[in-house]
PDB file of C-alpha atoms in Angstrom:
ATOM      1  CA  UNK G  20       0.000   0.000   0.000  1.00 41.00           C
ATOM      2  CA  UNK G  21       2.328   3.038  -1.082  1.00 47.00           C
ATOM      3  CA  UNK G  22      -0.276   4.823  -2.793  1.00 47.00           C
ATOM      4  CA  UNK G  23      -0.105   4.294  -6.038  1.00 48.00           C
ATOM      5  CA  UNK G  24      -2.518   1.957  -6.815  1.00 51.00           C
ATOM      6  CA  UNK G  25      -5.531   2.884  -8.564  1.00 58.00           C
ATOM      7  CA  UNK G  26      -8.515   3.678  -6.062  1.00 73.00           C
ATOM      8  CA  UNK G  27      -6.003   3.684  -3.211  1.00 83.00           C
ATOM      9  CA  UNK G  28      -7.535   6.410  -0.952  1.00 92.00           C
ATOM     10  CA  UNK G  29      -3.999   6.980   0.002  1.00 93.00           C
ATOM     11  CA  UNK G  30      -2.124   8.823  -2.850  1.00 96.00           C
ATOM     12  CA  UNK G  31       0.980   9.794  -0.875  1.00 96.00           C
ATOM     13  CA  UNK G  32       4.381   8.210  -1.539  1.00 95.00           C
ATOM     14  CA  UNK G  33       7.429   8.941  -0.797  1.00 96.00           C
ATOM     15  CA  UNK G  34       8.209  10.948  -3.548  1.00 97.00           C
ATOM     16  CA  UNK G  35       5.990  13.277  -1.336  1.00 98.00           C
ATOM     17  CA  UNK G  36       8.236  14.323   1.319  1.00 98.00           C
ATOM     18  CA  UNK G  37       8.862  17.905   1.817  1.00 97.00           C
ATOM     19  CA  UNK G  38       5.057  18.440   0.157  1.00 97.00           C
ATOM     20  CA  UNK G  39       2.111  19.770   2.300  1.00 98.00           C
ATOM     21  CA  UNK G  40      -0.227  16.881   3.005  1.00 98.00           C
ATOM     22  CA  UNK G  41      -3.264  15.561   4.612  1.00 98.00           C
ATOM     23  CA  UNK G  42      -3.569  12.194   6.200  1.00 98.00           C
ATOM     24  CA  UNK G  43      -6.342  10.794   7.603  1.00 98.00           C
ATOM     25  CA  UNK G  44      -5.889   8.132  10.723  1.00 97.00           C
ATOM     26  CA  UNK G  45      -7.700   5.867  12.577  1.00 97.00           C
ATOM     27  CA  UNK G  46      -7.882   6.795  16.240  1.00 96.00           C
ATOM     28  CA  UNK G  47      -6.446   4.299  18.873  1.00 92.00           C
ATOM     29  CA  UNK G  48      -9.208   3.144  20.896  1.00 90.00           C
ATOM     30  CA  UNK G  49      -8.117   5.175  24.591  1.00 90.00           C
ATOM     31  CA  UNK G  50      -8.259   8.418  21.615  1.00 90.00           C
ATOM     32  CA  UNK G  51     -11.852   8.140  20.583  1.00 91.00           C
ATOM     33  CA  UNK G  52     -13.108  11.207  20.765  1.00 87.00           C
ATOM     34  CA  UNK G  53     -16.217  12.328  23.235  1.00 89.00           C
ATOM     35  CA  UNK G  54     -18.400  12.048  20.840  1.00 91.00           C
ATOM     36  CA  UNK G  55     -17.151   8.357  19.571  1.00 90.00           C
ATOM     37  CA  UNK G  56     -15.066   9.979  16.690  1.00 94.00           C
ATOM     38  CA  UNK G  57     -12.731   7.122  15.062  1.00 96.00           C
ATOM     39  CA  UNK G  58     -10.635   8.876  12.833  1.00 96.00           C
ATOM     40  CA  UNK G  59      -8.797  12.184  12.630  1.00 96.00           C
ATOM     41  CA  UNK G  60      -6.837  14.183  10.336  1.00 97.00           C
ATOM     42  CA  UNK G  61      -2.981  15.340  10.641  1.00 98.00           C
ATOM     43  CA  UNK G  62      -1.954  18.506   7.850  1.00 98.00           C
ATOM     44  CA  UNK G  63       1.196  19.752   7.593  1.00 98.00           C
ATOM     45  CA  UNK G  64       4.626  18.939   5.784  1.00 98.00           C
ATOM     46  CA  UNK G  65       5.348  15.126   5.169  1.00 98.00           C
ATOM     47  CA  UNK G  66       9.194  14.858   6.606  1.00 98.00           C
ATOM     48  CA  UNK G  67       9.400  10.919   6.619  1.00 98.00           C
ATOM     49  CA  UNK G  68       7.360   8.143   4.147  1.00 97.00           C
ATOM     50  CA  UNK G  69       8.650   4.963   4.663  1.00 92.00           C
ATOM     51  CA  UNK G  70       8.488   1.842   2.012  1.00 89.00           C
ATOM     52  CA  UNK G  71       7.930  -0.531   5.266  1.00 91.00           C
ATOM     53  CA  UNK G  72       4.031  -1.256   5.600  1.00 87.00           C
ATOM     54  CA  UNK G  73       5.012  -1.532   9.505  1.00 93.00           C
ATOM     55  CA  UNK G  74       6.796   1.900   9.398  1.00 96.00           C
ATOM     56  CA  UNK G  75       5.705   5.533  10.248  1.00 97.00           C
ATOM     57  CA  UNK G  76       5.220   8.860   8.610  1.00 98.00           C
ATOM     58  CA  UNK G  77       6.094  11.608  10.030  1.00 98.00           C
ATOM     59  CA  UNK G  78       4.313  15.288   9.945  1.00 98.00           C
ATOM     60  CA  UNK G  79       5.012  18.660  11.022  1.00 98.00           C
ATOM     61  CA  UNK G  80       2.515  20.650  11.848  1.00 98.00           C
ATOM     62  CA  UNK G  81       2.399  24.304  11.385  1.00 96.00           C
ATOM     63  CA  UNK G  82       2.848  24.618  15.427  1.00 97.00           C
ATOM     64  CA  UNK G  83       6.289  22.992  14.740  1.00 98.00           C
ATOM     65  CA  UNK G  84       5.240  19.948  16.625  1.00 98.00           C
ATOM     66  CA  UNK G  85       6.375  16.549  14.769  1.00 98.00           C
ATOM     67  CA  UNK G  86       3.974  13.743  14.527  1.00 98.00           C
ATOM     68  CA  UNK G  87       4.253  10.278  13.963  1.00 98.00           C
ATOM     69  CA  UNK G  88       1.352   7.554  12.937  1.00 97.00           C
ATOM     70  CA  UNK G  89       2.231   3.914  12.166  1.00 96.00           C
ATOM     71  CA  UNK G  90       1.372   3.582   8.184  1.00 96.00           C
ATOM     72  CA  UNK G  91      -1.151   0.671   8.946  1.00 94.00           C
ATOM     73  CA  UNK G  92      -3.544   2.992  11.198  1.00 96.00           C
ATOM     74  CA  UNK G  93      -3.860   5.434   7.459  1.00 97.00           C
ATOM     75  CA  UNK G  94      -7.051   5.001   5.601  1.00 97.00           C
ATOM     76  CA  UNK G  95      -6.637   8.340   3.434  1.00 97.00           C
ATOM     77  CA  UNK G  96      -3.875  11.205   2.083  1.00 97.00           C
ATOM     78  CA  UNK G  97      -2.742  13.115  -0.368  1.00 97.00           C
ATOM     79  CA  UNK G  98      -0.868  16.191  -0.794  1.00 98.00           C
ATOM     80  CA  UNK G  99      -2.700  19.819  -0.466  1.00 97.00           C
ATOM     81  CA  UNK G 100      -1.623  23.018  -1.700  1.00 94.00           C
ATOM     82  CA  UNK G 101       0.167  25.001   0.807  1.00 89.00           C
ATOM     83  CA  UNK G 102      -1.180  27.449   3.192  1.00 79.00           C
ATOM     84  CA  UNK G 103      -0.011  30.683   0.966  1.00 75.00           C
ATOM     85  CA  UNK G 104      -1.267  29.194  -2.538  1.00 58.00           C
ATOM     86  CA  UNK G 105      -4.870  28.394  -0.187  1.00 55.00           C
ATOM     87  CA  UNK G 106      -4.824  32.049   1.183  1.00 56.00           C
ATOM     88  CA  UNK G 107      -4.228  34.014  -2.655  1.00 56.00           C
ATOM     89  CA  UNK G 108      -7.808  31.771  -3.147  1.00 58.00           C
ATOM     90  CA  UNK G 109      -9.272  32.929  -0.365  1.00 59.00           C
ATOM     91  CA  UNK G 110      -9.017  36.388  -1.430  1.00 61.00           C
ATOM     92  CA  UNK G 111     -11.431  38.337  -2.976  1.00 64.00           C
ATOM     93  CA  UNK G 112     -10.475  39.709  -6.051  1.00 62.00           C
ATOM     94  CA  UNK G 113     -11.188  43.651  -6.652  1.00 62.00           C
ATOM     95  CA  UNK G 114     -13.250  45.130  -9.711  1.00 62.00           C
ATOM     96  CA  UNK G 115     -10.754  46.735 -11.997  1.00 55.00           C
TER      97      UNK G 115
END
């Protein structure tokens, strides 16, 4: 599962790191949320991708914080524009 086969809801490899991504992660059970939430989503830059199945990636978060999730717990991902190129969207664009 490296993302790259067709359907795969995760479409992040490792030619990915230093790119802006998304992954979403199935919670561990003592991390379900109040609510019962089962999955979550970690954005930021992917530093680490790794070919093992049983391996990590590894995100940092625009806080600066570094987090890891085991590659098995990952359901979805891909890579997302980054925060300047989603601001210069955001914008509203003035009458000339």
């Amino acid at each position: 599962m490296d993302g790259t086969a067709q359907g795969d809801p995760v479409r992040v490899t490792v030619q990915d790191v230093g790119s802006r991504v998304v992954l979403r992660y199935r919670l561990a059970e003592q991390e379900h949320g109040q609510f019962g939430e089962t999955l979550s989503d970690l954005v930021g830059e992917l530093l680490e991708w790794p070919q093992d199945p049983n391996g990590q990636a590894t995100v940092r978060r625009r806080s600066g914080e570094q987090v890891s999730i085991e590659r098995a717990r990952i359901v979805a991902g891909k890579v997302i524009p980054t925060v300047s190129q989603t601001s210069d969207a955001r914008k509203p664009r003035r009458p000339h």
